[in-house]
Structures are given as structure tokens and as C-alpha cells.
Coordinates of C-alpha atoms in Angstrom, one line a residue:
X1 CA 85.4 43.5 58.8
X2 CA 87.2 43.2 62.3
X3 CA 88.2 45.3 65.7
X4 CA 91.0 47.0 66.5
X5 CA 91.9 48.9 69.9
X6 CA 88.5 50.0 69.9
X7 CA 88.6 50.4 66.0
X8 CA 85.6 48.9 63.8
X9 CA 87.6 48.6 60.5
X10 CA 85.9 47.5 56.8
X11 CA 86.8 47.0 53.5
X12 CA 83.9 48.0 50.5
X13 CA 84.0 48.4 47.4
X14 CA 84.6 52.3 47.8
X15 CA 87.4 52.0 50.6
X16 CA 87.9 51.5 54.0
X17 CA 85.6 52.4 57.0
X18 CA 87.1 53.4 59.8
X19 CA 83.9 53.8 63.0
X20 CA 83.9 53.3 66.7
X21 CA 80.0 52.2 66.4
X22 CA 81.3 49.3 69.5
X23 CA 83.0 51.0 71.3
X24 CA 80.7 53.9 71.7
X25 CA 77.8 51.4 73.5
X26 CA 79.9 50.6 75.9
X27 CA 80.7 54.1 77.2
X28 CA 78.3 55.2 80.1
X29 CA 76.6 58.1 81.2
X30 CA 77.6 59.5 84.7
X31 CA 74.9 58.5 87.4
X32 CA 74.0 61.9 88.7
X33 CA 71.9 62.2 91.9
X34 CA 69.1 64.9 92.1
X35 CA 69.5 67.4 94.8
X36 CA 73.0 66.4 95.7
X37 CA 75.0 69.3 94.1
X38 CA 73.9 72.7 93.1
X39 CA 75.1 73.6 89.3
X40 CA 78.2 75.4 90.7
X41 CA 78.6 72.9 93.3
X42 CA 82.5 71.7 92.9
X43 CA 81.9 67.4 93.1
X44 CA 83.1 64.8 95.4
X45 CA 86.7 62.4 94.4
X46 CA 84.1 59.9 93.3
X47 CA 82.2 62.0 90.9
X48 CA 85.3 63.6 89.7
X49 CA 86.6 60.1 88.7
X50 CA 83.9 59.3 86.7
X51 CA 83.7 62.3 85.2
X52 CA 87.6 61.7 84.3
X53 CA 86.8 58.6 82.9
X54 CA 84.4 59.7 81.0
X55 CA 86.4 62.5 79.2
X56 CA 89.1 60.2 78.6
X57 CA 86.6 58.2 76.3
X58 CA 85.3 61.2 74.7
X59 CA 88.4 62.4 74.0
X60 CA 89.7 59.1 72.5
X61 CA 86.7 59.1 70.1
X62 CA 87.1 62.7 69.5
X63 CA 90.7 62.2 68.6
X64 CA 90.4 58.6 66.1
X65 CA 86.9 59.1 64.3
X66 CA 84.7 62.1 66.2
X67 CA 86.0 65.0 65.3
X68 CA 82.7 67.0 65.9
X69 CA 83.1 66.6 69.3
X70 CA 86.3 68.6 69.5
X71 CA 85.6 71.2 71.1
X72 CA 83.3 70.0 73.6
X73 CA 86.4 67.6 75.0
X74 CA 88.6 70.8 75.1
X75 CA 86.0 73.1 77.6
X76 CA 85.7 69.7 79.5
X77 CA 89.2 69.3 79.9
X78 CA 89.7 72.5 81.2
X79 CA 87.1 72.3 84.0
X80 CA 89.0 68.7 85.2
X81 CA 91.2 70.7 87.9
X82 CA 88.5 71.8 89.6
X83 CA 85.0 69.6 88.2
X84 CA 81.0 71.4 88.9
X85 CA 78.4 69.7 88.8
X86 CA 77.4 71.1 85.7
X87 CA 80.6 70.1 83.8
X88 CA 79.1 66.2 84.4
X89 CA 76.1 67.5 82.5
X90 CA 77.8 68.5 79.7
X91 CA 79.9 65.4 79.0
X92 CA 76.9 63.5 79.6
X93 CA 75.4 65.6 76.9
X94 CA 78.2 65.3 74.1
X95 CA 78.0 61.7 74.8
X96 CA 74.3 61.9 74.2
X97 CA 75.1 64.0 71.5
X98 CA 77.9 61.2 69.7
X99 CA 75.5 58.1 70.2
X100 CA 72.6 60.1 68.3
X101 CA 74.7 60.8 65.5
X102 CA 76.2 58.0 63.3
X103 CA 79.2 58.5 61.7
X104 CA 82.2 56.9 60.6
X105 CA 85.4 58.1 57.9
X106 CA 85.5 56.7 54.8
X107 CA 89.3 56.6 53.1
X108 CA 88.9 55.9 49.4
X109 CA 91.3 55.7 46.2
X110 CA 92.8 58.9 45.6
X111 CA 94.1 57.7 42.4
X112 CA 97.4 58.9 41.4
X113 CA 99.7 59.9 44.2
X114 CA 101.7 62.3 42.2
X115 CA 99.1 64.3 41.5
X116 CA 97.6 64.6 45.1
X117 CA 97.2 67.5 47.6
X118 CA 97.4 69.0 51.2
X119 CA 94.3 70.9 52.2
X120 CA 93.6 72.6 55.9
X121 CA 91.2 74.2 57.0
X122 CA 91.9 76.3 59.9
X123 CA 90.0 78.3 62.8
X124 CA 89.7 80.0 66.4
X125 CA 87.6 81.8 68.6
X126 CA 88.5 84.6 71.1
X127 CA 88.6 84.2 74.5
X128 CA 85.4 81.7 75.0
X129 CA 87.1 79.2 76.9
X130 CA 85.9 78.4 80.7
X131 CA 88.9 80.8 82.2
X132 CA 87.1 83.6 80.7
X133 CA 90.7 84.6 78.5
X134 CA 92.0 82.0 77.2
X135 CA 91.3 81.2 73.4
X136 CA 90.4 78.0 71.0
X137 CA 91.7 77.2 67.9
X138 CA 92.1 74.0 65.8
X139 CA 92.1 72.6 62.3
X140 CA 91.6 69.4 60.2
X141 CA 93.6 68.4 57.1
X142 CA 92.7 66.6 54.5
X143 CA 94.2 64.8 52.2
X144 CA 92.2 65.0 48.2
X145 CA 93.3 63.4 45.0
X146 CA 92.8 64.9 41.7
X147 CA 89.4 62.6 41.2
X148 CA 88.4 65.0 43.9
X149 CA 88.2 62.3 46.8
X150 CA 89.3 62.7 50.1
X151 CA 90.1 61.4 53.5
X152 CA 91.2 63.0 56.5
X153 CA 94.9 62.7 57.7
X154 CA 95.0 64.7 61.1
X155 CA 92.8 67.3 63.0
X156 CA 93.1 68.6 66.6
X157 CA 91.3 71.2 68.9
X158 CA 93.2 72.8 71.8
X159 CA 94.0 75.8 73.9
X160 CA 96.0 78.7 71.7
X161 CA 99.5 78.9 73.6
X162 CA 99.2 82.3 74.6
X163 CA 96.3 85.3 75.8
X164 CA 95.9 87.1 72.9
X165 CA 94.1 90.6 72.4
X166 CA 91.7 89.9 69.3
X167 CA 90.3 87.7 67.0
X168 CA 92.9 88.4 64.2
X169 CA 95.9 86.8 67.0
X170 CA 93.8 83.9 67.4
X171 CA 92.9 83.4 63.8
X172 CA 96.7 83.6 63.1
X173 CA 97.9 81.2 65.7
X174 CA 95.6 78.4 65.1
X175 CA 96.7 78.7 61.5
X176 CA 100.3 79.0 63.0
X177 CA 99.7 75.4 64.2
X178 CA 97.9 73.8 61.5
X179 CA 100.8 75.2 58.8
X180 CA 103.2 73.4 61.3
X181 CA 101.8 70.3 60.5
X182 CA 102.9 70.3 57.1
X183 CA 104.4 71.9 54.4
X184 CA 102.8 72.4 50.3
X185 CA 99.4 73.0 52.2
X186 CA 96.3 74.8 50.3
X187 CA 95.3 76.6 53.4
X188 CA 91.2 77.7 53.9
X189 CA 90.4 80.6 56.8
X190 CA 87.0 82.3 57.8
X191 CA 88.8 85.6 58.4
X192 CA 88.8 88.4 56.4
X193 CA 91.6 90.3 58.4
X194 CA 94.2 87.1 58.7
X195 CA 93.7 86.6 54.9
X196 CA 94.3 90.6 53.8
X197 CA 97.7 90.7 56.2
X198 CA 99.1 87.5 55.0
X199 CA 99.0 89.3 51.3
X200 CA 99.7 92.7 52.3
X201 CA 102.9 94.3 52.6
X202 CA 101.7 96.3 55.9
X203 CA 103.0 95.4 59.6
X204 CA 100.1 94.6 62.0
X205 CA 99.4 96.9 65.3
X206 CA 100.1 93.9 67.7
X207 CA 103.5 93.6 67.6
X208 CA 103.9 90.0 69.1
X209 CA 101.8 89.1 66.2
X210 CA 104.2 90.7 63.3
X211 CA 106.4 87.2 64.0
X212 CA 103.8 85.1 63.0
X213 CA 102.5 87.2 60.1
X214 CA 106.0 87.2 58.8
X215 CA 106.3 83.4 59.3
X216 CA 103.0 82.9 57.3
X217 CA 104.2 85.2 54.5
X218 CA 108.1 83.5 54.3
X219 CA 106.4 80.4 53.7
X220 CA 104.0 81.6 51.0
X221 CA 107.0 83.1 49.8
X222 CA 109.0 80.0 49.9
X223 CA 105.8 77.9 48.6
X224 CA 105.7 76.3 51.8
X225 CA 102.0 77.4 51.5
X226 CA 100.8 76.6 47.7
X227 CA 97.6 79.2 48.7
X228 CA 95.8 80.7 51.3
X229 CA 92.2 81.3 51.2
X230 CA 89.4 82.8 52.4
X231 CA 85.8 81.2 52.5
X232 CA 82.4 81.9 54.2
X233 CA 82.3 80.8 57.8
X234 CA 79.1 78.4 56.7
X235 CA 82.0 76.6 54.7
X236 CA 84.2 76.7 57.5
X237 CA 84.9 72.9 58.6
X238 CA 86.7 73.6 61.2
X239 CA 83.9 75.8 62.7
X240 CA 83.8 72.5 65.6
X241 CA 87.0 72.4 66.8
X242 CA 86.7 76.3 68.4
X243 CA 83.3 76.8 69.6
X244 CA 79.9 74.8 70.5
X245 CA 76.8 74.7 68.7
X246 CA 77.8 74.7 65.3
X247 CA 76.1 72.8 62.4
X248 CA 78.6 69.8 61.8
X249 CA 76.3 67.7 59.5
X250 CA 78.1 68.8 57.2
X251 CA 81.0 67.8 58.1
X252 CA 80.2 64.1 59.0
X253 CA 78.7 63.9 55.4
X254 CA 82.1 64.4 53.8
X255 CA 84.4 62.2 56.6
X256 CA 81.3 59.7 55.5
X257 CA 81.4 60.0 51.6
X258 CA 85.0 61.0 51.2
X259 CA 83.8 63.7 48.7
X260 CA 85.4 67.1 49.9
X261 CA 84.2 69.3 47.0
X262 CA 80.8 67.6 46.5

């Protein structure tokens, strides 16, 4: 076992550990002062510093072993131009939130290499970040070997690149970006819609979103995509990069076990 950049890294008899265990207990709330700001208060340089700070850490973790706190680093980013009061609440919160929940990624033997696969699992959510219009999406691949183990190779939560009208134009750009990633993906979505038109020979309504239909179908076509699929939104793993609140026990439990399909 041994530390690096902020890394705890271990070798067992079922793989390698990857945690940030250290380096979380050295991350530090924000001293907040009763009665000095209302919620919608905007803060002073000082508090907006620490608050910057502390986002930085969060994101770090989010970005090398915390994935489940995504999304909460996204909406914090967003209110960094311009930091409430309440804003140093919340990150104090997720922080709460990361040191009450252990977890660290297990990467075990695959076995062969030939006979592994590419699997994403892709979501978004309309409109819910702070600006009021602006939409989340995100996604987390794994890679799985045919002994059905797993590890995780790359995930990310961010801002969709454009304002888009509905759910279905969020859905598809978030899967857009994951698809971009890599090609001879197995692809999993939440929404009904996204998964009929990327099998249907029908244009959508939106017509800025016909592009990236037809870019999603050419590389089905082209077995860029080996599948697309559709699963319940309680199977959705990807359900923390877009929105808050979610369940993401789940989640940790296979990062932990390396067991996707257990």
C-alpha cells in the first residue's frame, strides 16, 4: 500500500484499490458565522476564496474516486461567479456527505483482453441547473470482462453545450458526449423517446436535434455503437451525475466490488 498525489493505492488478492480515505480528512469545512449573511446574501472575497478552495477539492475527489458527488460539484461551480451564502452550505454539505460515505474503486482481473467490452451508461436532466435553463448531463463507462468484472475507465458531469427545448435534446446530447468518448460502446439510457428515435426511421420535430439523431444512428450503422439500450431509471448509474438526491448506494457497491452485473 502507498500514496500518490493524494491517491491511497493497494494491492489484494482481488485487485487494486484505488481511495482518497487521506486525503479526504484533511479537507475542511468552511467556518461560517451566524447572522452575518442572509441565505441570498452574495459573500465577501474572503468567503468566496474558501468556498473556491473548497470546490476545487471536491471536484478533485469527484473527478479521481467520487463520482457520486458529480453533480453536486457541477451546481457549485456554477454559482462560483457570483457565491450566496447558501452555496457555502451546500459544499459544506457534500463534503459532509463524502466523509459519511466510505468508498473506494476496486480494478480487478478482467481476464482475457480479447474478449472484453465498452459499456456507458448515459443521462441528463432538463433545465435544473442554478441559471434556471441551462441543462446537466453526464455518463460513466465502464470497462467489463467476460468473467463479468468490471472497473471504471472515465466518467464526467457537466453543463450540456447548448439551451435545449426538452428532455429528449438533453437525453441525446449527454449521450452525444459519452459516445464521443469511444467507439464499440454497449450504450444504456433511461429514456424511452432517445431509445425509439435512435431505431426509428422517422425525423424528430426539433430540427437542430435531427444532426445528432443522425450521428447516433450512422454509428449504430457503422457498429460504432455495438447496442443501445434502454433500462429503468432505478438501474440508471448515471442518475448522479445530472441531478441531486439520488440513491447512489448502489453505485458505490459496484466501484467497491467491481461486479457490474451482480
Amino acid at each position: 500500500a502507498f500514496k500518490y498525489v493524494g491517491l491511497d493505492i493497494q494491492q489484494t488478492n482481488d485487485g487494486i484499490v484505488l481511495g482518497q480515505s487521506s486525503y479526504l480528512e484533511t479537507v475542511e469545512n468552511i467556518p461560517i458565522e451566524r447572522g452575518k449573511y442572509e441565505d441570498s446574501d452574495t459573500v465577501n472575497k474572503n468567503d468566496s476564496d474558501n468556498l473556491r478552495t473548497l470546490v476545487g477539492q471536491l471536484n478533485w475527489l469527484g473527478s479521481q474516486t467520487r463520482p457520486d458527488c458529480s453533480f453536486d460539484v457541477l451546481e457549485l461551480s456554477t454559482s462560483l461567479k457570483h457565491p450566496l451564502r447558501e452555496d457555502m452550505f451546500r459544499a459544506n454539505k457534500t463534503l459532509k456527505k463524502l466523509k459519511l460515505e466510505e468508498s473506494s474503486i476496486l480494478f480487478p482481473d478482467l481476464g482475457d483482453p480479447k474478449l472484453m467490452k465498452l459499456v456507458v451508461f448515459s443521462d441528463a436532466s432538463h433545465a435544473n441547473l442554478p441559471d434556471g435553463y441551462s441543462s446537466a448531463g453526464g455518463y460513466i463507462i465502464f470497462l467489463v470482462g467476460n468473467n463479468k468484472r468490471s472497473c471504471p475507465l472515465a466518467w464526467e458531469a457537466k453543463k450540456i453545450r447548448r439551451v435545449v427545448k426538452s428532455t429528449l435534446a438533453a437525453e441525446t446530447l449527454a449521450l452525444v458526449e459519452a459516445v464521443d468518448m469511444a467507439y464499440y460502446l454497449e450504450c444504456f439510457i433511461d429514456n424511452k423517446s432517445l431509445w425509439e428515435n435512435a431505431h426509428s426511421t422517422k425525423g424528430v420535430s426539433e430540427r437542430r436535434l435531427r444532426i445528432d439523431i443522425a450521428a447516433i444512428k450512422e454509428m449504430l450503422e457503422r457498429k460504432e455503437i455495438s447496442a443501445i439500450k434502454w433500462v429503468e431509471t432505478s438501474h440508471q448509474l448515471s442518475d448522479c451525475f445530472t441531478k441531486k438526491g439520488v440513491h447512489v448506494r448502489k453505485l458505490l457497491e459496484i466501484l467497491k466490488s467491481g461486479n457490474l452485473y451482480s
